[in-house]
Coordinates of C-alpha atoms in Angstrom, one line a residue:
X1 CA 136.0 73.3 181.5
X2 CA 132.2 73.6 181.7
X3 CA 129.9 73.9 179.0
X4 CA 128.3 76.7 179.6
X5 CA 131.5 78.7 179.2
X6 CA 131.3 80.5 176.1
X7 CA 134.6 80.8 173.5
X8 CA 136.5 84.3 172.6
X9 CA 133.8 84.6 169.9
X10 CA 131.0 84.5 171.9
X11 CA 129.2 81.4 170.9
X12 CA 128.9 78.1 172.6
X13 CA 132.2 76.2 172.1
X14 CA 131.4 73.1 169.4
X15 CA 134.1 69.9 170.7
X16 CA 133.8 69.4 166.8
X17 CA 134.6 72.8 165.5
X18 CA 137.9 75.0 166.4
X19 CA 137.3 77.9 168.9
X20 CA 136.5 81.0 166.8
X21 CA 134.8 79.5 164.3
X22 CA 130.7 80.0 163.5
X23 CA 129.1 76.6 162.2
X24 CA 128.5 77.0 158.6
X25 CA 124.6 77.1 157.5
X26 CA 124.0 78.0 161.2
X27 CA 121.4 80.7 160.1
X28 CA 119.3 77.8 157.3
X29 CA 117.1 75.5 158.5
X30 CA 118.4 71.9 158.9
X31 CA 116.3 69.3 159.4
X32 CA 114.8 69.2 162.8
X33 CA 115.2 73.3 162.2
X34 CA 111.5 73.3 162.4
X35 CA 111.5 71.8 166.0
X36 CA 114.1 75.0 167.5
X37 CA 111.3 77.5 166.4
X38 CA 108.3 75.9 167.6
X39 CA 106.6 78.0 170.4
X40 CA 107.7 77.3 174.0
X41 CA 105.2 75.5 176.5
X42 CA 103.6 77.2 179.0
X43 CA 105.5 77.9 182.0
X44 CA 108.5 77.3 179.9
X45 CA 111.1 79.5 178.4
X46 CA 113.9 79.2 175.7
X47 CA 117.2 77.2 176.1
X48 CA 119.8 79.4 176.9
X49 CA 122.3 80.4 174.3
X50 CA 119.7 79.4 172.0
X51 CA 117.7 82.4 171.5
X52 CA 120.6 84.3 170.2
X53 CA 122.1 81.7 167.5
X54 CA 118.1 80.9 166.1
X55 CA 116.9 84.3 166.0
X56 CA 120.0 86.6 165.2
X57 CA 121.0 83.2 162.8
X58 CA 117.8 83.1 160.9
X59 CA 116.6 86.3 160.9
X60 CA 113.0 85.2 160.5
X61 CA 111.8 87.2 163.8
X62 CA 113.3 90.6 162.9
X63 CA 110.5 92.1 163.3
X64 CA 109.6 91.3 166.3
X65 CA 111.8 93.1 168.1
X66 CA 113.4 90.1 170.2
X67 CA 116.8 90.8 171.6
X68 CA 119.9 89.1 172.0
X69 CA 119.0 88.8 176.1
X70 CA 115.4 87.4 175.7
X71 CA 114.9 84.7 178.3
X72 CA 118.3 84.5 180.1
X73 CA 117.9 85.4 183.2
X74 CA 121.9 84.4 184.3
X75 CA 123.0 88.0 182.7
X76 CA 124.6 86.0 179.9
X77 CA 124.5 87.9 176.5
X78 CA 126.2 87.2 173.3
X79 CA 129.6 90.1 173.0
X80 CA 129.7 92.7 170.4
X81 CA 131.4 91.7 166.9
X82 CA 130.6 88.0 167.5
X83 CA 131.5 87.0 163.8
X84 CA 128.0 86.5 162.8
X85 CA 127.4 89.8 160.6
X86 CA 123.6 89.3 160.2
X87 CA 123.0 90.5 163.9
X88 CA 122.9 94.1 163.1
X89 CA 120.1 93.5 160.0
X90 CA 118.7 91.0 162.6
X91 CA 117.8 93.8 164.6
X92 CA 119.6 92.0 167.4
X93 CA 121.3 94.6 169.7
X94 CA 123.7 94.1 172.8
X95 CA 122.4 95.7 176.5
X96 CA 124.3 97.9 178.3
X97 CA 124.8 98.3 181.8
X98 CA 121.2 99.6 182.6
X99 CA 119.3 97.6 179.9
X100 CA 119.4 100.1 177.1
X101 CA 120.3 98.8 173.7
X102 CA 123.9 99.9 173.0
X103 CA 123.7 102.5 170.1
X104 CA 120.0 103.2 170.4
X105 CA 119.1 105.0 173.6
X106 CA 115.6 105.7 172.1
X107 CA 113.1 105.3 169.7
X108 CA 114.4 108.8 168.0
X109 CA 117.9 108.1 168.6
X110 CA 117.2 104.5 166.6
X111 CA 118.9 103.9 163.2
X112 CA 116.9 104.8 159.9
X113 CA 116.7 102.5 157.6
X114 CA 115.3 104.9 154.4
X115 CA 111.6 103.8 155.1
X116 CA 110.7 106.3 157.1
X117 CA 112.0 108.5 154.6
X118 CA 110.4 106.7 151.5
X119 CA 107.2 107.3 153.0
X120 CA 107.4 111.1 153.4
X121 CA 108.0 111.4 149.6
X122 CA 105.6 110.2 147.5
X123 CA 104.1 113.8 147.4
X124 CA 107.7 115.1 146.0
X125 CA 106.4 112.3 142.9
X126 CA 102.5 113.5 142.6
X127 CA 104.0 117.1 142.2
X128 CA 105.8 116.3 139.4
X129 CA 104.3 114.0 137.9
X130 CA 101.4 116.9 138.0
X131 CA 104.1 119.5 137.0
X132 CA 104.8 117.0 134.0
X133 CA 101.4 116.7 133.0
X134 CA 100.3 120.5 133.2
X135 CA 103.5 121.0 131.0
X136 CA 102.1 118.5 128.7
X137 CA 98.7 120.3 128.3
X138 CA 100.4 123.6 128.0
X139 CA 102.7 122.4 125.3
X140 CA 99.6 120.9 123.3
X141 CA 97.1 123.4 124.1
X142 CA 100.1 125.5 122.4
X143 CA 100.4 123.7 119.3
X144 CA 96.3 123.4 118.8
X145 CA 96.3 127.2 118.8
X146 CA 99.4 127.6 116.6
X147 CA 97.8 125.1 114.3
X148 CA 94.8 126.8 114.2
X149 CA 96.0 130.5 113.7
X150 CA 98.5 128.7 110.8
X151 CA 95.3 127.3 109.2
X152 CA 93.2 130.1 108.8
X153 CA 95.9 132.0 106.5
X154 CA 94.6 131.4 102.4
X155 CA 98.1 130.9 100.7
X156 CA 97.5 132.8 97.0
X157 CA 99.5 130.3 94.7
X158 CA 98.1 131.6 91.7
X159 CA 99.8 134.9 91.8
X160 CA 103.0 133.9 92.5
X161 CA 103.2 131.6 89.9
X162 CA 101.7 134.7 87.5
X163 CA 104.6 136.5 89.3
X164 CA 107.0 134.3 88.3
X165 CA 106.2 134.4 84.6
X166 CA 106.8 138.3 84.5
X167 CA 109.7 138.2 86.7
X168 CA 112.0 139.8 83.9
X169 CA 109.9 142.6 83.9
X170 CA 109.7 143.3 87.5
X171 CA 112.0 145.7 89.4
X172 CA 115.1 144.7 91.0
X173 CA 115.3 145.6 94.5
X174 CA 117.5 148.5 95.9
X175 CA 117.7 147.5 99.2
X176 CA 117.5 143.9 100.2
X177 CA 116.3 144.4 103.9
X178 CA 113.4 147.2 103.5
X179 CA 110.2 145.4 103.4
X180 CA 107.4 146.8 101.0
X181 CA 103.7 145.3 101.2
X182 CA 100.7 145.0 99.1
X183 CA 97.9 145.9 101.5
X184 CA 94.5 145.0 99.0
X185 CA 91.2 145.6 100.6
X186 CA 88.6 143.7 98.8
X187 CA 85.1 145.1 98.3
X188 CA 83.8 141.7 97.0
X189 CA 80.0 141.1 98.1
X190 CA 80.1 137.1 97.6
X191 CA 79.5 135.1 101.0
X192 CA 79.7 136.5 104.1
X193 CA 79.8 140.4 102.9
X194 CA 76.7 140.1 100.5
X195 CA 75.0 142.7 103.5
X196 CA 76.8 145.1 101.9
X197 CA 75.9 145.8 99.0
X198 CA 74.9 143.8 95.7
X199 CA 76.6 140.1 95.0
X200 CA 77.4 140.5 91.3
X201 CA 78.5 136.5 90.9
X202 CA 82.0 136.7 93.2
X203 CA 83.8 139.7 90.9
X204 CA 86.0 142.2 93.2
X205 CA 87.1 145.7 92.8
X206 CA 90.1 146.7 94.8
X207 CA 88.6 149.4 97.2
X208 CA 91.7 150.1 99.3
X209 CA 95.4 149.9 97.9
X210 CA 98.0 150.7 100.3
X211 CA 101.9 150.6 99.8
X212 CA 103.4 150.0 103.4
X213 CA 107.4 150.2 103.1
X214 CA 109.0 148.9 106.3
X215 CA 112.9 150.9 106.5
X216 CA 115.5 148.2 106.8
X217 CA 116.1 149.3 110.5
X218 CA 112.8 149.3 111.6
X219 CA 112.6 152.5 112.6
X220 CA 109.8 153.8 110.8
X221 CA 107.0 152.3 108.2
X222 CA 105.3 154.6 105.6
X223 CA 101.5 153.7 104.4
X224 CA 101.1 155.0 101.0
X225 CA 97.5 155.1 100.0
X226 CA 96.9 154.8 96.0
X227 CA 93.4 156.2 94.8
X228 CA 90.9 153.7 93.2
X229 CA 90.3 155.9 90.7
X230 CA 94.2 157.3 89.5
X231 CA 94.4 156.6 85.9
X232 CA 97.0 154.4 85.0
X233 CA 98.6 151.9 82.9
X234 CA 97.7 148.5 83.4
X235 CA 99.6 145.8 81.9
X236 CA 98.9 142.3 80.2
X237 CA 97.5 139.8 82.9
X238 CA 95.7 136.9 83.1
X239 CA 92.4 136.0 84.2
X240 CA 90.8 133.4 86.3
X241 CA 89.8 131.6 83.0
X242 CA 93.2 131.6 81.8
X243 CA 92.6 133.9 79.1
X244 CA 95.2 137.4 78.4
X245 CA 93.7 140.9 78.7
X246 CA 94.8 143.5 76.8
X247 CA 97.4 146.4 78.2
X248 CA 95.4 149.4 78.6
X249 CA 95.3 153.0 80.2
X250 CA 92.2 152.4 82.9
X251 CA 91.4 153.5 86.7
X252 CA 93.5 151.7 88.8
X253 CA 90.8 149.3 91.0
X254 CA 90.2 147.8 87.5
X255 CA 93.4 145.6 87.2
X256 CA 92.1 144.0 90.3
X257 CA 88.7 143.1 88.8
X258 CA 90.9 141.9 85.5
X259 CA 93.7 140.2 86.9
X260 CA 93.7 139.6 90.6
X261 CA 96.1 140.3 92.9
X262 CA 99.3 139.7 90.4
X263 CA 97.9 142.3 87.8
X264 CA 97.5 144.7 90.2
X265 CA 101.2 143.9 91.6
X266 CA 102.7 144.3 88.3
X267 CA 100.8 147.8 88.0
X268 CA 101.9 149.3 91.3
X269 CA 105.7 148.0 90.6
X270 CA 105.2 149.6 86.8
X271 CA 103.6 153.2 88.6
X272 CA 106.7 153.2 91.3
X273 CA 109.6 150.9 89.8
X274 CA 109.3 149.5 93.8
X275 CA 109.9 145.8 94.0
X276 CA 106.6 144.2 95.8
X277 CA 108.2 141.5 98.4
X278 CA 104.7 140.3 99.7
X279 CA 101.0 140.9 99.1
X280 CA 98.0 141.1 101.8
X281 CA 94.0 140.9 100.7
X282 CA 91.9 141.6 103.9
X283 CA 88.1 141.4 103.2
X284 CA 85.5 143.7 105.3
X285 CA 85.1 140.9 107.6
X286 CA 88.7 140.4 109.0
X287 CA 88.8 144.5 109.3
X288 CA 85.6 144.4 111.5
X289 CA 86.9 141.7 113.7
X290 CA 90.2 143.2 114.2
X291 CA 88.7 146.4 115.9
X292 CA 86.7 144.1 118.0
X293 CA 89.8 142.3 119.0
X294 CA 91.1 145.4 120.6
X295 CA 87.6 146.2 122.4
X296 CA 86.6 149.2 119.5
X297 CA 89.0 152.8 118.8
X298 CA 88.0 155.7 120.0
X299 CA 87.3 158.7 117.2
X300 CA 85.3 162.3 116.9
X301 CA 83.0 163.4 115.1
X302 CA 82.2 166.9 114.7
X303 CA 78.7 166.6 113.4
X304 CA 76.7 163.6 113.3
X305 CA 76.6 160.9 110.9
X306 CA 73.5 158.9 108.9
X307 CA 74.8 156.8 106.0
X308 CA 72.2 154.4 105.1
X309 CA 74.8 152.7 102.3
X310 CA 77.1 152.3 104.9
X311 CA 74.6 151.1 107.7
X312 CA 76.3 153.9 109.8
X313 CA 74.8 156.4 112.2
X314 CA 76.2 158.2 114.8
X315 CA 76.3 161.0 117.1
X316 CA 78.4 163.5 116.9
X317 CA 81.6 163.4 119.9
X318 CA 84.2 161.4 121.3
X319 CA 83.3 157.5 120.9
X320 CA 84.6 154.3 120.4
X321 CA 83.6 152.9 117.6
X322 CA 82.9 148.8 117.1
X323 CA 84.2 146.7 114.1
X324 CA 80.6 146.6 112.5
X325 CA 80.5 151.0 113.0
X326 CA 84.0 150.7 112.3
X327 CA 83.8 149.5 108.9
X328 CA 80.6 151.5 107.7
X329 CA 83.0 154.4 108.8
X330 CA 85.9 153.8 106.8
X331 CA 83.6 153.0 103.7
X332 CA 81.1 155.9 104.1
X333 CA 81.8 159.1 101.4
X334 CA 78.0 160.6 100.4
X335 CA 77.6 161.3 103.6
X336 CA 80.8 162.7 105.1
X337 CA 82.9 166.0 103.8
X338 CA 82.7 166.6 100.2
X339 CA 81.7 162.9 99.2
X340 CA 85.1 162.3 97.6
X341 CA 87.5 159.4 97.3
X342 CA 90.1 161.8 98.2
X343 CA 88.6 162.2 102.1
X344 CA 88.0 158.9 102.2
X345 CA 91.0 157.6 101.9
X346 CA 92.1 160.7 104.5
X347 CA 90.3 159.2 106.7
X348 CA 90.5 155.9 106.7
X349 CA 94.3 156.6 107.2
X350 CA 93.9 158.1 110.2
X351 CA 91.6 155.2 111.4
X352 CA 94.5 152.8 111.3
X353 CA 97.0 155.0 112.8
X354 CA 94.3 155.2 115.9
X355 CA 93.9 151.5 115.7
X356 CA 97.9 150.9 115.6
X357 CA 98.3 153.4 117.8
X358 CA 95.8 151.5 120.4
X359 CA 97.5 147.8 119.3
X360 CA 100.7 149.4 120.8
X361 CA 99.4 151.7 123.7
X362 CA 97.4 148.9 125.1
X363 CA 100.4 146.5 124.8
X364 CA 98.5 144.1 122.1
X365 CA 101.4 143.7 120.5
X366 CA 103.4 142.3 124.1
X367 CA 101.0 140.5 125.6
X368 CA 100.4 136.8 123.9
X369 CA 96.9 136.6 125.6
X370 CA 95.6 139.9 123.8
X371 CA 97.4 139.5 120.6
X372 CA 95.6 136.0 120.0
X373 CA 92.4 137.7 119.5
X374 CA 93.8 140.1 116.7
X375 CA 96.0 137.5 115.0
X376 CA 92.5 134.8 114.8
X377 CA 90.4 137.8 113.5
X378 CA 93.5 139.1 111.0
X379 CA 94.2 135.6 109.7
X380 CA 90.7 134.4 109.8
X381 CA 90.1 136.4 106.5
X382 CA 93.5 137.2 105.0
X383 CA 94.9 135.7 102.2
X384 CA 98.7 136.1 101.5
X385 CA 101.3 135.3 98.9
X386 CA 103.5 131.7 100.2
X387 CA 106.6 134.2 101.9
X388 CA 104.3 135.0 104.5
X389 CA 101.1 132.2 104.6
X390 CA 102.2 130.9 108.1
X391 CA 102.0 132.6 111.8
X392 CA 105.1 132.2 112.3
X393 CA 106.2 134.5 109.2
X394 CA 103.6 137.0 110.4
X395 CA 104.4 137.5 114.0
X396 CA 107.6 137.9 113.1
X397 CA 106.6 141.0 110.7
X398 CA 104.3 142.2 113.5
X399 CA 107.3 141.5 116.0
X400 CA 109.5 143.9 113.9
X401 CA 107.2 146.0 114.0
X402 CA 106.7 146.7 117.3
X403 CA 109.4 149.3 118.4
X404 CA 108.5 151.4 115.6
X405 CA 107.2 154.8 117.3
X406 CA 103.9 155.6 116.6
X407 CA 104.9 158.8 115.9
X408 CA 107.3 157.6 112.5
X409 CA 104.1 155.0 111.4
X410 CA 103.1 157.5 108.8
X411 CA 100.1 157.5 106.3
X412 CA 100.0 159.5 103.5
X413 CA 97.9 159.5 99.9
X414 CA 100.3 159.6 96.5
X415 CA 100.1 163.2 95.5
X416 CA 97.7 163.2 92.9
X417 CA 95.0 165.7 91.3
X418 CA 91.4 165.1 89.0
X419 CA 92.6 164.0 85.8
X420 CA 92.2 167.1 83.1
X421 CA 89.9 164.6 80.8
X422 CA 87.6 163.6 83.8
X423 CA 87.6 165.2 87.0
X424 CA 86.2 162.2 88.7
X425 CA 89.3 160.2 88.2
X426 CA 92.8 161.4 89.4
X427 CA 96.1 161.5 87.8
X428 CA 99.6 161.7 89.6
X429 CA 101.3 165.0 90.1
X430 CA 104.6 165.3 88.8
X431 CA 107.3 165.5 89.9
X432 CA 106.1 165.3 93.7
X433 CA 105.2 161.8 93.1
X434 CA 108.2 160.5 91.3
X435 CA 110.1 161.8 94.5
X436 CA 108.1 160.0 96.8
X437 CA 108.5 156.6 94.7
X438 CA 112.4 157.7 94.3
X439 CA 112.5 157.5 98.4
X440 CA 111.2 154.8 99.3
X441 CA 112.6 152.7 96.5
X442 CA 116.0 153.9 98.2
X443 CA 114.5 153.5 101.7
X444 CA 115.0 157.1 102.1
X445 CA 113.0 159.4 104.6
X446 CA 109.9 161.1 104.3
X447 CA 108.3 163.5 106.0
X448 CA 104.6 163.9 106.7
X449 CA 102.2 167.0 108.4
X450 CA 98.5 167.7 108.3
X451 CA 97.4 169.6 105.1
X452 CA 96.9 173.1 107.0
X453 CA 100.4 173.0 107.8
X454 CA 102.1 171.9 104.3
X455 CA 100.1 174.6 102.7
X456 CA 101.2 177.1 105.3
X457 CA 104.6 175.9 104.6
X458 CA 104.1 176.3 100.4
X459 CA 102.9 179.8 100.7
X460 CA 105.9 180.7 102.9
X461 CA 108.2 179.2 100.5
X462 CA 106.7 181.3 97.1
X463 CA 108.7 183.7 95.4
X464 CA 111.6 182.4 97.3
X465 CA 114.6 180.4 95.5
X466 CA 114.5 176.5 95.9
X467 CA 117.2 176.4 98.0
X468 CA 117.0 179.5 100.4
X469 CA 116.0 178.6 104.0
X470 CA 117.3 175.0 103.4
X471 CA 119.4 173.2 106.0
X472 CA 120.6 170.5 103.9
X473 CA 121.2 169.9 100.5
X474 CA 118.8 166.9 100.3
X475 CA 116.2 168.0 102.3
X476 CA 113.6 165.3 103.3
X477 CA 110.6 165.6 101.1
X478 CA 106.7 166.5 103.0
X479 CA 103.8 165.3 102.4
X480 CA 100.2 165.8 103.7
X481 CA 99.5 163.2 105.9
X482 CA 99.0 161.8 109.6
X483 CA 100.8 159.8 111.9
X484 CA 99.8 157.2 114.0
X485 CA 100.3 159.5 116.5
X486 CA 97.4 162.3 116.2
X487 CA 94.7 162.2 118.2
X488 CA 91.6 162.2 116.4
X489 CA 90.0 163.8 118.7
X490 CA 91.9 167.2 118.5
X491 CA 92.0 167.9 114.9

């Protein structure tokens, strides 16, 4: 037999080695390896039958392209499924008939390896690694804002502890999911509001007091507005020295000025028997701010306006008011109507049922990016007892707010009348106001209509029994007030 016949495998037949078998280490390099891989000379070309066992053996010139029938020119080539496995990652293909590679007709048709592929990715990575990272900013830009809403809330320690030492005497609550809140406006002229008026060393009056009872369904929310000057009892308290005032029969913006915020908790809860849940003391500032947070409410005026104690003048007309006109409006009373408490606090009702009623036309309340304005101007100058010092506590109070129709947010004024000794100070009318406490101590209903319309509604009523012309047994008790609702602009 001749040499250059090949075996059944396909390689040259070894007199040393059975017929079949593949010399082990064939694809190493041996010594004198080196030699077999040295360049051809010129005019020379490779051995035949040893192009195919160095290159598909070694696998060192893969990528070079060199196949299996590289230099023979006698039509020679080494068969498919020659035993030697590390052909195919050799890159070493067999020829067909017309000198195609078998298997790869073209460069298209041509085996991927996952290269090609890995290269056309790496965008798929930027993108979300970017995705990651805006996340990432998002998330702490978050946090920074929460943190910074969360810190500009004053928590009032002082009058919950005070709180706690009178808790015997304190009403029990009637019904455990109704909500009732302390709203204090302070008139203190220390710091920032020493423009208006005179700083008398830091004391405070309370110049607005309103009772807002949340029902337990949410459905409605009743502002009660109690007048600075109602005479009324005013317990025992503390003061900020530590020392105990006496319990005495004074105007009601005085148990502020003694006590703080816990005395004049304990005297609303002794005037109503309604269990306070939480407490709210906005100063002029935070008001101010909050009506520039919505971009001003509108009002109407039906004759001009020239306060110079509340650094207000206007014309008279439809307008939007900012927070700084805002604020002289709600505090002005020489000027406006008769000059009495009684209008003022009229007024300033109806203010925040415009400026609710614009919080929850304009979609402040649903919209993050508008309600962070009003929550940094609300926070920035409230202080609060600890049950609702955090945003979180407070936007979800604002939250369950929301769905209340404007029409059921209802402001009204205690019903009240000058006080027989002193017709500058008012005293409670009985038994209208013991009613009205009785309600909303029992989260009850209450009605309220502009004053034209309750009177209307008395005069009908005289000489006629109690009950005639009643649908109901209980009928829900009226009271003058406003809703936020009306439209200032057509009363």
């Amino acid at each position: 037999m001749d040499a250059d016949v090949t075996d059944s495998a396909g390689t040259p037949a070894d007199p040393d080695l059975p017929a079949g078998d593949t010399p082990q280490g064939r694809s190493q390099e041996e010594p004198g390896a080196a030699d077999s891989k040295k360049e051809p000379e010129p005019g020379k070309g490779a051995p035949q039958g040893e192009a195919s066992g160095t290159e598909a053996g070694s696998g060192t010139d893969s990528d070079v392209g060199t196949d299996s029938h590289a230099g023979d020119d006698s039509g020679a080539h080494v068969p498919q499924g020659s035993g030697d496995e590390g052909n195919a990652d050799a890159g070493t293909d067999s020829v067909d008939g017309e000198g195609r590679a078998a298997g790869a007709q073209t460069w298209a048709d041509h085996p991927k390896d996952g290269s090609a592929s890995r290269r056309k990715r790496p965008w798929l990575r930027w993108a979300a690694l970017g995705a990651s990272f805006l996340v990432m900013i998002s998330a702490g830009a978050g946090w920074w804002l929460y943190k910074k809403l969360d810190g500009n809330i004053t928590t009032d320690t002082s009058a919950a502890a005070e709180l706690k030492v009178y808790e015997k005497e304190r009403p029990t609550p009637v019904v455990m999911d109704a909500q009732n809140i302390l709203l204090i406006g302070s008139d203190s002229r220390s710091g920032d509001n020493k423009k208006y008026g005179r700083d008398d060393g830091g004391s405070q009056r309370s110049d607005t007091t309103i009772l807002l009872h949340l029902a337990a369904d949410r459905k409605s929310a009743t502002a009660v507005s109690l007048p600075r000057d109602l005479m009324v009892e005013v317990p025992k308290c503390r003061t900020g020295d530590d020392k105990e005032t006496r319990e005495q029969f004074t105007q009601f913006n005085s148990a502020f000025e003694l006590g703080g915020t816990a005395c004049t908790i304990r005297t609303v809860e002794r005037l109503t028997g309604i269990r306070i849940d939480h407490h709210m003391v906005v100063d002029f500032n935070g008001f101010k701010d909050m009506v520039d947070a919505v971009d001003g409410v509108e009002i109407c005026l039906k004759e001009p306006i020239d306060d110079k104690d509340a650094r207000l003048e206007l014309p008279a007309g439809r307008q939007t008011l900012n927070g700084e006109e805002a604020l002289g409006y709600v505090r002005a009373r020489k000027t406006l109507g008769d000059g009495s408490d009684t209008e003022r606090m009229e007024r300033q009702q109806k203010f925040l049922g415009a400026l609710v009623n614009k919080m929850q036309s304009n979609g402040v309340l649903l919209n993050p990016t508008r309600l962070y304005p009003v929550l940094d101007a609300a926070t920035k100058s409230l202080t609060t007892d600890p049950g609702l010092d955090s945003l979180r506590d407070l936007y979800d109070l604002v939250r369950s707010m929301r769905d209340v129709p404007t029409d059921q947010v209802q402001f009204l004024t205690v019903p009240r009348q000058p006080y027989r000794q002193n017709v500058n100070r008012d005293e409670l009318v009985e038994p209208d106001a013991s009613e009205l406490f009785k309600q909303l101590r029992e989260d009850k209903p209450v009605a309220v209509v502009p004053a034209d319309e309750l009177k209307e509604k008395e005069k009908a009523q005289d000489g006629k029994p109690d009950d005639a012309g009643s649908e109901s047994p209980t009928p829900t008790p009226t009271y003058s007030g406003s809703s936020a609702a009306d439209d200032l602009c057509e009363q």
